[in-house]
Amino acid sequence: MQLLALGLNHTTAPVSVRERVAFTPEEIPGTISYLRGRFTSNQNGGVREAAILSTCNRTELYCACENPEGARSAILGFIAETKNVKLVDLEPHVYTYTQEEAAKHTFRVASGLDSMVLGETQIVGQMKKAEKIAHDCGGLGTMLNHLFQTTFTVAKEVRTATAIGSNSVSLAAAAVRLALRLFGNISNERVLFIGAGEMIELCAAHFAAQKPKSITIANRTLERGQILARSVHADAIRLSELPDQIANYDIVVSCTAAALPIIGLGMIERAVTMRRHRPIFIVDLAVPRDVEAEIDRLDDVYVYTVDDLGKVVSQGIASRQAAVTQAETIISVRMRDFAAWLRQRESVPVIQSLRDRAEIIREEEYTRALRHLRHGDDPEEVLHMLATTLTKKLIHDPTVLLRNAEGLAEDDRNIMERYLNRFYRRDER
């Protein structure tokens, strides 16, 4: 059984590609079950365990499988088919890691070293949610469970022992910076947030600190929007009111889980006309995007995607390079422990075969001894026979190996003899 991690992220694929292969939380359990049920043959990878991490910056699949190459091919074909993406368009953006490299990649992701916002902490929570979903739908086994638990431990150590997260600029803070560049200050601007998830909550807190003229939360479920609205002294409206209301706002920040854009070209064209060409600042943090791409071509409308904000947050990374180096060192140390665990796992089938072989011999000789006892044979002689036969059969296989060692290369023969000596502790005696 081997580890496999494959996916794409903000460094390998633009948002136009990432949004096409993103998985909603509702899709993930069924997808994990499908992977484990459909790709069980060795040709299709022999997938036994699976988990999916899908955020605005990345879509990654983690697997425990028999054949990583076959699993990669099968999974990418599945994604291309279900997400209606041509394989030739998907393949150039995909990275693949196996075994130790897969674990190292996972450690780096959770530690914030692979994030658009270097050192950001949100990714750990997202990975924990991915782990829980996989656990609840039966996707986790020995391998992935150990991977995730070790990953969370490493991430905690990195954040405790380094300053990786200090002075980082979040996507929410970057959105505020861009708004300030356009308006100078936002004390006279009306702000609309679309959605009520964690990212919108962070953005609302950052914008509220700038004391805008008003804040409104638009959400599909009014009650949930009202809960967030109370925390930032805002109003709440239903998402269905958006077409009639959006023209009233100068700043729009959207991040929903909608599969299709909820802010269309026609809606914004009407809003621009009603506003008499006063500028509208729109931040689209969703993947898939909430805002139709064509809107960016309109005059007086300034649209920023999550990738655009990434260019802002990348500033200042050099000042935290020492923390990055420390974090990489911690990860390298923990990788040695994890690599040792993987090597132990590779021995499990051999150990199981030895146990199975010994169990067969034990059962055979135990049954034979019982038969002799029932026939009235001397118990002492039966025990002696049992012990003698068990000993001969248990040492038969290594004896045959030694007897046939003349046919091996000298180095192989020396290695075999050394391990047999160690196994039987001959040197100690």
XYZ file of N, CA, C and O in Angstrom, residues 168-353:
744
model
N 1.760 38.497 8.263
C 1.182 38.045 7.002
C -0.058 38.879 6.673
O -0.748 39.365 7.565
N -0.305 39.040 5.391
C -1.458 39.801 4.928
C -2.498 38.810 4.418
O -2.266 38.083 3.460
N -3.655 38.760 5.066
C -4.687 37.821 4.662
C -5.388 38.322 3.406
O -5.250 39.487 3.004
N -6.151 37.427 2.778
C -6.933 37.834 1.612
C -7.938 38.911 1.993
O -8.203 39.832 1.206
N -8.496 38.820 3.200
C -9.453 39.830 3.661
C -8.777 41.191 3.777
O -9.323 42.216 3.349
N -7.582 41.198 4.366
C -6.850 42.466 4.508
C -6.447 43.010 3.149
O -6.453 44.232 2.922
N -6.089 42.115 2.232
C -5.717 42.553 0.887
C -6.906 43.191 0.169
O -6.751 44.174 -0.564
N -8.109 42.664 0.379
C -9.309 43.251 -0.230
C -9.522 44.671 0.278
O -9.874 45.571 -0.498
N -9.308 44.884 1.566
C -9.442 46.226 2.130
C -8.407 47.160 1.518
O -8.707 48.311 1.164
N -7.169 46.688 1.382
C -6.113 47.526 0.794
C -6.474 47.985 -0.612
O -6.282 49.153 -0.970
N -6.995 47.049 -1.418
C -7.365 47.413 -2.781
C -8.521 48.404 -2.797
O -8.550 49.327 -3.627
N -9.472 48.237 -1.895
C -10.589 49.173 -1.817
C -10.097 50.564 -1.432
O -10.568 51.579 -1.978
N -9.161 50.636 -0.512
C -8.612 51.925 -0.088
C -7.844 52.599 -1.218
O -7.836 53.827 -1.333
N -7.191 51.786 -2.063
C -6.492 52.368 -3.215
C -7.474 53.047 -4.163
O -7.181 54.091 -4.751
N -8.652 52.446 -4.325
C -9.640 52.992 -5.258
C -10.395 54.186 -4.668
O -10.559 55.208 -5.335
N -10.828 54.088 -3.397
C -11.692 55.106 -2.811
C -10.968 56.087 -1.895
O -11.566 57.083 -1.478
N -9.718 55.792 -1.561
C -9.007 56.656 -0.603
C -9.340 56.250 0.813
O -8.487 55.839 1.584
N -10.598 56.375 1.191
C -11.122 55.775 2.421
C -12.541 55.311 2.103
O -13.116 55.697 1.085
N -13.098 54.492 2.956
C -14.414 53.924 2.631
C -15.487 54.372 3.626
O -16.515 53.721 3.763
N -15.245 55.486 4.291
C -16.214 55.964 5.282
C -17.530 56.398 4.641
O -18.560 56.461 5.322
N -17.504 56.704 3.335
C -18.734 57.116 2.651
C -19.269 56.038 1.716
O -20.182 56.303 0.918
N -18.693 54.839 1.796
C -19.081 53.776 0.865
C -19.999 52.758 1.550
O -19.887 52.488 2.741
N -20.872 52.187 0.738
C -21.769 51.128 1.202
C -21.170 49.777 0.771
O -20.823 49.609 -0.402
N -21.091 48.850 1.713
C -20.435 47.560 1.459
C -21.464 46.438 1.507
O -22.284 46.366 2.440
N -21.406 45.572 0.523
C -22.289 44.400 0.466
C -21.442 43.133 0.489
O -20.523 42.982 -0.322
N -21.767 42.234 1.396
C -21.117 40.921 1.442
C -22.122 39.873 0.998
O -23.262 39.849 1.486
N -21.698 39.030 0.076
C -22.577 37.974 -0.426
C -22.059 36.637 0.085
O -20.941 36.226 -0.234
N -22.887 35.944 0.888
C -22.474 34.725 1.555
C -22.338 34.986 3.047
O -22.365 36.142 3.504
N -22.192 33.914 3.811
C -22.057 34.077 5.266
C -21.097 33.048 5.848
O -21.192 32.691 7.014
N -20.159 32.588 5.009
C -19.189 31.595 5.452
C -18.012 32.225 6.170
O -17.988 33.426 6.463
N -17.005 31.392 6.426
C -15.841 31.834 7.199
C -15.084 32.961 6.515
O -14.670 33.925 7.159
N -14.904 32.864 5.190
C -14.156 33.905 4.479
C -14.894 35.243 4.513
O -14.296 36.298 4.727
N -16.215 35.229 4.321
C -16.995 36.465 4.388
C -16.960 37.030 5.803
O -16.881 38.257 6.003
N -16.986 36.165 6.796
C -16.904 36.626 8.181
C -15.595 37.373 8.436
O -15.577 38.425 9.078
N -14.486 36.840 7.910
C -13.182 37.505 8.060
C -13.178 38.849 7.326
O -12.699 39.863 7.863
N -13.701 38.853 6.106
C -13.734 40.097 5.322
C -14.610 41.144 5.993
O -14.254 42.339 6.035
N -15.757 40.714 6.513
C -16.666 41.655 7.172
C -15.995 42.319 8.370
O -16.146 43.528 8.598
N -15.224 41.540 9.121
C -14.528 42.096 10.282
C -13.493 43.138 9.850
O -13.359 44.206 10.471
N -12.750 42.844 8.772
C -11.726 43.778 8.293
C -12.352 45.066 7.747
O -11.863 46.178 8.018
N -13.420 44.929 6.969
C -14.059 46.132 6.413
C -14.770 46.930 7.499
O -14.769 48.168 7.463
N -15.365 46.255 8.455
C -16.057 46.957 9.537
C -15.102 47.838 10.321
O -15.482 48.917 10.818
N -13.845 47.409 10.432
C -12.844 48.199 11.162
C -12.570 49.529 10.471
O -12.088 50.478 11.109
N -12.888 49.646 9.165
C -12.688 50.894 8.425
C -13.897 51.824 8.518
O -13.891 52.909 7.951
N -14.938 51.358 9.246
C -16.138 52.164 9.487
C -16.774 52.699 8.197
O -16.892 53.914 7.979
N -17.212 51.802 7.312
C -17.905 52.250 6.096
C -19.277 52.828 6.436
O -19.765 52.685 7.562
N -19.908 53.456 5.467
C -21.203 54.101 5.692
C -22.253 53.073 6.092
O -23.100 53.330 6.962
N -22.221 51.902 5.468
C -23.156 50.827 5.832
C -22.590 49.484 5.394
O -21.743 49.413 4.502
N -23.076 48.431 6.048
C -22.695 47.060 5.691
C -23.979 46.231 5.585
O -24.859 46.331 6.435
N -24.052 45.428 4.543
C -25.200 44.541 4.354
C -24.704 43.139 4.025
O -23.729 42.980 3.278
N -25.381 42.149 4.595
C -25.073 40.742 4.313
C -26.202 40.166 3.479
O -27.363 40.209 3.885
N -25.870 39.635 2.299
C -26.859 38.948 1.455
C -26.559 37.458 1.492
O -25.443 37.038 1.171
N -27.541 36.682 1.878
C -27.319 35.238 1.981
C -28.573 34.489 1.557
O -29.692 34.999 1.680
N -28.357 33.279 1.058
C -29.486 32.471 0.623
C -30.452 32.214 1.783
O -31.661 32.300 1.641
N -29.881 31.930 2.963
C -30.694 31.743 4.165
C -30.633 33.031 4.988
O -29.567 33.383 5.509
N -31.741 33.729 5.105
C -31.753 35.024 5.777
C -31.314 34.907 7.233
O -30.569 35.762 7.732
N -31.738 33.847 7.925
C -31.415 33.708 9.347
C -29.908 33.632 9.572
O -29.382 34.257 10.494
N -29.215 32.898 8.731
C -27.762 32.797 8.890
C -27.091 34.128 8.587
O -26.129 34.527 9.235
N -27.602 34.832 7.590
C -27.072 36.162 7.284
C -27.274 37.125 8.432
O -26.399 37.954 8.727
N -28.398 37.011 9.117
C -28.683 37.897 10.247
C -27.727 37.646 11.418
O -27.350 38.576 12.126
N -27.324 36.387 11.593
C -26.379 36.076 12.672
C -25.054 36.787 12.433
O -24.492 37.421 13.343
N -24.544 36.715 11.213
C -23.297 37.418 10.891
C -23.499 38.925 10.942
O -22.626 39.666 11.439
N -24.648 39.388 10.465
C -24.914 40.832 10.447
C -24.861 41.432 11.847
O -24.325 42.532 12.048
N -25.393 40.728 12.823
C -25.384 41.247 14.196
C -23.959 41.430 14.727
O -23.702 42.354 15.494
N -23.035 40.565 14.294
C -21.662 40.633 14.818
C -20.892 41.837 14.280
O -19.902 42.264 14.881
N -21.326 42.400 13.138
C -20.620 43.555 12.560
C -21.553 44.758 12.405
O -21.254 45.683 11.647
N -22.696 44.710 13.121
C -23.654 45.829 13.102
C -24.105 46.128 11.667
O -24.025 47.269 11.194
N -24.569 45.104 10.988
C -24.964 45.238 9.593
C -26.434 44.870 9.409
O -27.098 44.398 10.333
N -26.925 45.110 8.206
C -28.260 44.674 7.815
C -28.136 43.341 7.069
O -27.045 42.951 6.644
N -29.246 42.667 6.887
C -29.247 41.395 6.159
C -30.393 41.371 5.166
O -31.492 41.858 5.455
N -30.114 40.828 3.972
C -31.144 40.658 2.952
C -31.027 39.243 2.378
O -30.014 38.564 2.568
N -32.080 38.833 1.690
C -32.038 37.534 1.027
C -31.256 37.644 -0.287
O -31.267 38.695 -0.938
N -30.609 36.566 -0.670
C -29.847 36.561 -1.914
C -30.743 36.843 -3.113
O -30.304 37.441 -4.109
N -32.002 36.459 -3.017
C -32.933 36.681 -4.119
C -33.181 38.166 -4.390
O -33.637 38.538 -5.472
N -32.874 39.026 -3.409
C -33.058 40.472 -3.579
C -31.882 41.128 -4.289
O -31.921 42.326 -4.591
N -30.830 40.360 -4.557
C -29.591 40.919 -5.101
C -29.782 41.719 -6.396
O -29.258 42.846 -6.503
N -30.507 41.212 -7.405
C -30.631 41.971 -8.656
C -31.196 43.385 -8.458
O -30.790 44.322 -9.161
N -32.120 43.553 -7.508
C -32.744 44.859 -7.282
C -31.914 45.744 -6.354
O -32.067 46.968 -6.368
N -31.035 45.144 -5.549
C -30.328 45.888 -4.513
C -28.875 46.228 -4.836
O -28.322 47.164 -4.274
N -28.238 45.483 -5.740
C -26.795 45.592 -5.893
C -26.344 46.978 -6.344
O -25.229 47.418 -6.036
N -27.200 47.698 -7.050
C -26.827 49.043 -7.514
C -26.627 50.015 -6.358
O -25.999 51.077 -6.523
N -27.111 49.671 -5.163
C -26.995 50.570 -4.017
C -25.627 50.487 -3.334
O -25.350 51.256 -2.412
N -24.768 49.590 -3.801
C -23.522 49.350 -3.074
C -22.302 49.707 -3.916
O -22.266 49.487 -5.127
N -21.318 50.270 -3.227
C -20.066 50.681 -3.877
C -19.023 49.575 -3.857
O -18.170 49.496 -4.743
N -19.075 48.758 -2.817
C -18.118 47.659 -2.639
C -18.898 46.366 -2.465
O -19.801 46.282 -1.636
N -18.559 45.365 -3.262
C -19.225 44.061 -3.191
C -18.158 42.988 -3.003
O -17.213 42.904 -3.794
N -18.322 42.190 -1.963
C -17.401 41.079 -1.703
C -18.223 39.801 -1.674
O -19.158 39.684 -0.885
N -17.877 38.861 -2.543
C -18.681 37.653 -2.667
C -17.849 36.395 -2.472
O -16.738 36.279 -2.990
N -18.410 35.454 -1.724
C -17.776 34.142 -1.553
C -18.844 33.135 -1.148
O -19.162 32.986 0.039
N -19.428 32.475 -2.137
C -20.450 31.469 -1.869
C -19.975 30.120 -2.415
O -18.931 30.037 -3.060
N -20.765 29.101 -2.184
C -20.450 27.770 -2.701
C -21.263 27.458 -3.945
O -21.414 26.295 -4.326
N -21.781 28.491 -4.593
C -22.611 28.278 -5.785
C -21.795 27.658 -6.911
O -20.624 28.010 -7.113
N -22.392 26.750 -7.644
C -21.699 26.088 -8.747
C -21.605 26.986 -9.976
O -20.712 26.813 -10.808
N -22.517 27.962 -10.101
C -22.537 28.880 -11.236
C -22.491 30.317 -10.728
O -22.856 30.595 -9.582
N -22.053 31.271 -11.574
C -21.995 32.674 -11.146
C -23.359 33.181 -10.693
O -24.386 32.879 -11.308
N -23.364 33.970 -9.624
C -24.610 34.557 -9.137
C -24.678 36.049 -9.461
O -25.713 36.674 -9.277
N -23.559 36.612 -9.917
C -23.531 38.009 -10.350
C -23.260 37.995 -11.853
O -22.145 37.730 -12.299
N -24.293 38.270 -12.622
C -24.188 38.178 -14.073
C -23.892 39.508 -14.730
O -24.018 40.586 -14.125
N -23.524 39.453 -16.000
C -23.179 40.653 -16.762
C -24.351 41.613 -16.832
O -24.192 42.825 -16.603
N -25.542 41.103 -17.135
C -26.706 41.975 -17.250
C -27.016 42.685 -15.943
O -27.392 43.868 -15.930
N -26.879 41.985 -14.836
C -27.150 42.573 -13.522
C -26.238 43.776 -13.263
O -26.694 44.832 -12.806
N -24.971 43.639 -13.585
C -24.015 44.730 -13.320
C -24.168 45.855 -14.340
O -24.006 47.040 -14.010
N -24.503 45.522 -15.569
C -24.737 46.573 -16.573
C -25.886 47.474 -16.117
O -25.805 48.718 -16.240
N -26.964 46.867 -15.628
C -28.085 47.666 -15.122
C -27.656 48.492 -13.913
O -28.047 49.669 -13.769
N -26.839 47.901 -13.035
C -26.387 48.614 -11.840
C -25.540 49.823 -12.205
O -25.691 50.908 -11.611
N -24.657 49.672 -13.193
C -23.797 50.787 -13.627
C -24.645 51.925 -14.167
O -24.387 53.108 -13.888
N -25.670 51.585 -14.933
C -26.561 52.612 -15.484
C -27.297 53.343 -14.361
O -27.391 54.581 -14.362
N -27.818 52.589 -13.395
C -28.551 53.194 -12.277
C -27.626 54.056 -11.413
O -28.056 55.072 -10.850
N -26.361 53.691 -11.337
C -25.404 54.445 -10.507
C -24.808 55.625 -11.275
O -23.991 56.357 -10.728
N -25.213 55.794 -12.520
C -24.694 56.879 -13.368
C -23.169 56.815 -13.424
O -22.467 57.823 -13.294
N -22.674 55.577 -13.569
C -21.264 55.295 -13.786
C -20.366 55.608 -12.589
O -19.142 55.728 -12.751
N -20.961 55.704 -11.407
C -20.099 55.724 -10.211
C -19.459 54.350 -10.083
O -20.115 53.333 -10.293
N -18.167 54.268 -9.741
C -17.450 52.985 -9.778
C -17.999 51.966 -8.777
O -18.476 52.317 -7.694
N -17.907 50.714 -9.173
C -18.235 49.594 -8.294
C -16.973 48.735 -8.136
O -16.328 48.374 -9.127
N -16.646 48.437 -6.914
C -15.473 47.619 -6.591
C -15.985 46.229 -6.181
O -16.761 46.098 -5.233
N -15.584 45.191 -6.918
C -16.081 43.840 -6.662
C -14.914 42.896 -6.373
O -13.952 42.837 -7.149
N -15.008 42.185 -5.277
C -14.016 41.167 -4.925
C -14.704 39.810 -4.963
O -15.685 39.580 -4.248
N -14.201 38.933 -5.808
C -14.766 37.586 -5.951
C -13.785 36.582 -5.350
O -12.760 36.254 -5.952
N -14.103 36.091 -4.158
C -13.234 35.148 -3.458
C -13.664 33.699 -3.660
O -13.080 32.792 -3.062
N -14.674 33.488 -4.453
C -15.224 32.139 -4.613
C -14.523 31.356 -5.723
O -14.056 31.922 -6.705
N -14.437 30.065 -5.536
C -13.988 29.122 -6.558
C -14.899 27.902 -6.470
O -14.864 27.204 -5.456
N -15.768 27.686 -7.487
C -15.940 28.421 -8.744
C -16.367 29.885 -8.513
O -16.958 30.207 -7.495
N -16.064 30.722 -9.490
C -16.299 32.160 -9.338
C -17.781 32.508 -9.233
O -18.620 31.891 -9.880
N -18.070 33.508 -8.398
C -19.431 34.027 -8.251
C -19.745 35.091 -9.296
O -20.914 35.408 -9.536
N -18.696 35.669 -9.904
C -18.861 36.812 -10.812
C -18.490 36.381 -12.230
O -17.404 35.826 -12.456
N -19.382 36.629 -13.186
C -19.080 36.283 -14.571
C -17.836 37.033 -15.047
O -17.672 38.232 -14.791
N -16.959 36.321 -15.753
C -15.678 36.886 -16.167
C -15.847 38.109 -17.070
O -15.017 39.032 -17.045
N -16.937 38.152 -17.850
C -17.142 39.258 -18.794
C -17.330 40.599 -18.088
O -17.111 41.667 -18.690
N -17.716 40.586 -16.838
C -17.970 41.831 -16.100
C -16.702 42.665 -15.977
O -16.749 43.900 -15.938
N -15.567 42.004 -15.956
C -14.291 42.708 -15.779
C -14.014 43.670 -16.924
O -13.206 44.603 -16.787
N -14.686 43.490 -18.057
C -14.449 44.362 -19.212
C -15.286 45.634 -19.180
O -15.110 46.526 -20.017
N -16.202 45.747 -18.235
C -17.059 46.935 -18.158
C -16.299 48.133 -17.607
O -15.453 47.992 -16.714
N -16.606 49.295 -18.137
C -16.056 50.537 -17.579
C -16.693 50.789 -16.216
O -17.844 50.404 -15.961
N -15.932 51.402 -15.324
C -16.412 51.800 -13.997
C -16.662 50.610 -13.072
O -17.265 50.768 -12.003
N -16.230 49.411 -13.475
C -16.352 48.232 -12.621
C -14.960 47.632 -12.443
O -14.267 47.354 -13.420
N -14.555 47.443 -11.197
C -13.226 46.924 -10.879
C -13.393 45.574 -10.184
O -13.854 45.508 -9.043
N -13.056 44.505 -10.912
C -13.250 43.150 -10.401
C -11.893 42.536 -10.045
O -10.964 42.566 -10.853
N -11.814 41.990 -8.850
C -10.597 41.306 -8.404
C -10.951 39.880 -7.989
O -11.870 39.669 -7.197
N -10.218 38.921 -8.536
C -10.412 37.518 -8.161
C -9.455 37.151 -7.030
O -8.605 37.949 -6.625
N -9.576 35.919 -6.572
C -8.699 35.452 -5.507
C -7.247 35.448 -5.971
O -6.331 35.692 -5.177
N -6.998 35.211 -7.254
C -5.629 35.252 -7.767
C -5.070 36.666 -7.771
O -3.874 36.877 -7.528
N -5.923 37.647 -8.064
C -5.481 39.046 -8.033
C -5.063 39.442 -6.620
O -4.048 40.126 -6.425
N -5.829 39.002 -5.638
C -5.483 39.313 -4.255
C -4.193 38.609 -3.840
O -3.456 39.099 -2.995
N -3.955 37.457 -4.451
C -2.731 36.729 -4.137
C -1.479 37.525 -4.453
O -0.458 37.400 -3.769
N -1.547 38.359 -5.487
C -0.386 39.185 -5.835
C -0.118 40.237 -4.762
O 1.025 40.632 -4.534
N -1.174 40.677 -4.089
C -1.018 41.660 -3.018
C -0.417 41.003 -1.779
O 0.509 41.533 -1.162
N -0.926 39.836 -1.424
C -0.475 39.185 -0.190
C 0.933 38.618 -0.322
O 1.581 38.329 0.685
N 1.417 38.452 -1.570
C 2.761 37.904 -1.742
C 3.835 38.891 -1.317
O 4.984 38.509 -1.085
N 3.479 40.149 -1.201
C 4.445 41.154 -0.752
C 4.822 40.895 0.705
O 3.984 40.586 1.536
N 6.092 41.009 1.006
C 6.548 40.823 2.378
C 6.968 39.409 2.703
O 7.372 39.123 3.828
N 6.890 38.510 1.733
C 7.298 37.130 1.988
C 8.784 37.052 2.308
O 9.217 36.284 3.166
N 9.589 37.874 1.626
C 11.039 37.828 1.839
C 11.412 38.099 3.297
O 12.354 37.514 3.831
N 10.634 38.968 3.958
C 10.948 39.308 5.347
C 10.711 38.138 6.284
O 11.192 38.140 7.417
N 9.975 37.125 5.823
C 9.707 35.957 6.677
C 10.467 34.719 6.218
O 10.137 33.607 6.583
N 11.518 34.932 5.418
C 12.256 33.803 4.874
C 12.921 32.971 5.962
O 13.033 31.745 5.836
N 13.376 33.618 7.038
C 14.005 32.872 8.133
C 13.015 31.900 8.755
O 13.359 30.754 9.072
N 11.767 32.345 8.910
C 10.734 31.467 9.473
C 10.438 30.310 8.524
O 10.194 29.188 8.964
N 10.477 30.582 7.228
C 10.252 29.527 6.241
C 11.340 28.461 6.354
O 11.061 27.260 6.341
N 12.577 28.914 6.494
C 13.696 27.978 6.629
C 13.544 27.119 7.876
O 13.763 25.900 7.843
N 13.147 27.749 8.981
C 12.919 26.993 10.220
C 11.805 25.966 10.035
O 11.909 24.819 10.487
N 10.751 26.385 9.380
C 9.614 25.485 9.164
C 10.017 24.296 8.302
O 9.637 23.149 8.581
N 10.787 24.554 7.260
C 11.240 23.466 6.386
C 12.120 22.481 7.149
O 12.073 21.267 6.912
N 12.918 22.987 8.089
C 13.772 22.115 8.902
C 12.922 21.202 9.784
O 13.180 19.997 9.894
N 11.906 21.775 10.420
C 11.002 20.982 11.261
C 10.334 19.888 10.433
O 10.251 18.723 10.838
N 9.881 20.260 9.250
C 9.214 19.293 8.380
C 10.168 18.177 7.968
O 9.795 16.994 7.949
N 11.416 18.524 7.668
C 12.400 17.503 7.280
C 12.639 16.504 8.404
O 12.752 15.294 8.166
N 12.718 17.009 9.644
C 12.935 16.125 10.795
C 11.745 15.178 10.957
O 11.916 13.965 11.154
N 10.533 15.729 10.890
C 9.336 14.898 11.053
C 9.163 13.932 9.883
O 8.579 12.859 10.041
N 9.702 14.307 8.719
C 9.617 13.437 7.561
C 10.408 12.152 7.773
O 10.002 11.083 7.301
N 11.537 12.242 8.475
C 12.337 11.047 8.721
C 11.547 10.030 9.542
O 11.585 8.826 9.278
N 10.818 10.537 10.554
C 9.989 9.638 11.366
C 8.885 9.013 10.517
O 8.598 7.818 10.640
N 8.265 9.831 9.671
C 7.160 9.314 8.861
C 7.677 8.316 7.827
O 7.026 7.296 7.557
N 8.854 8.586 7.246
C 9.437 7.660 6.273
C 9.735 6.315 6.930
O 9.536 5.256 6.315
N 10.206 6.353 8.182
C 10.472 5.107 8.905
C 9.169 4.334 9.112
O 9.139 3.102 8.988
N 8.097 5.056 9.429
C 6.784 4.400 9.611
C 6.330 3.760 8.300
O 5.798 2.647 8.307
N 6.555 4.453 7.172
C 6.171 3.895 5.881
C 6.948 2.611 5.581
O 6.385 1.651 5.053
N 8.228 2.606 5.914
C 9.030 1.397 5.683
C 8.503 0.230 6.518
O 8.492 -0.919 6.065
N 8.089 0.529 7.743
C 7.505 -0.512 8.570
C 6.225 -1.055 7.933
O 5.978 -2.262 7.947
N 5.427 -0.146 7.361
C 4.190 -0.584 6.722
C 4.472 -1.493 5.527
O 3.719 -2.407 5.238
N 5.581 -1.239 4.824
C 5.929 -2.070 3.677
C 6.240 -3.502 4.094
O 6.120 -4.438 3.304
N 6.675 -3.683 5.369
C 7.011 -5.022 5.863
C 5.783 -5.794 6.318
O 5.872 -7.010 6.551
N 4.658 -5.097 6.453
C 3.463 -5.743 7.003
C 3.032 -6.975 6.207
O 2.759 -8.037 6.795
N 2.972 -6.931 4.865
C 2.557 -8.134 4.131
C 3.480 -9.329 4.374
O 3.015 -10.468 4.475
N 4.804 -9.076 4.445
C 5.757 -10.158 4.684
C 5.551 -10.752 6.080
O 5.530 -11.971 6.270
N 5.392 -9.845 7.055
C 5.163 -10.309 8.433
C 3.880 -11.123 8.518
O 3.833 -12.171 9.164
N 2.836 -10.649 7.823
C 1.571 -11.367 7.841
C 1.707 -12.748 7.200
O 1.132 -13.738 7.670
N 2.509 -12.837 6.126
C 2.735 -14.127 5.482
C 3.446 -15.090 6.427
O 3.116 -16.286 6.495
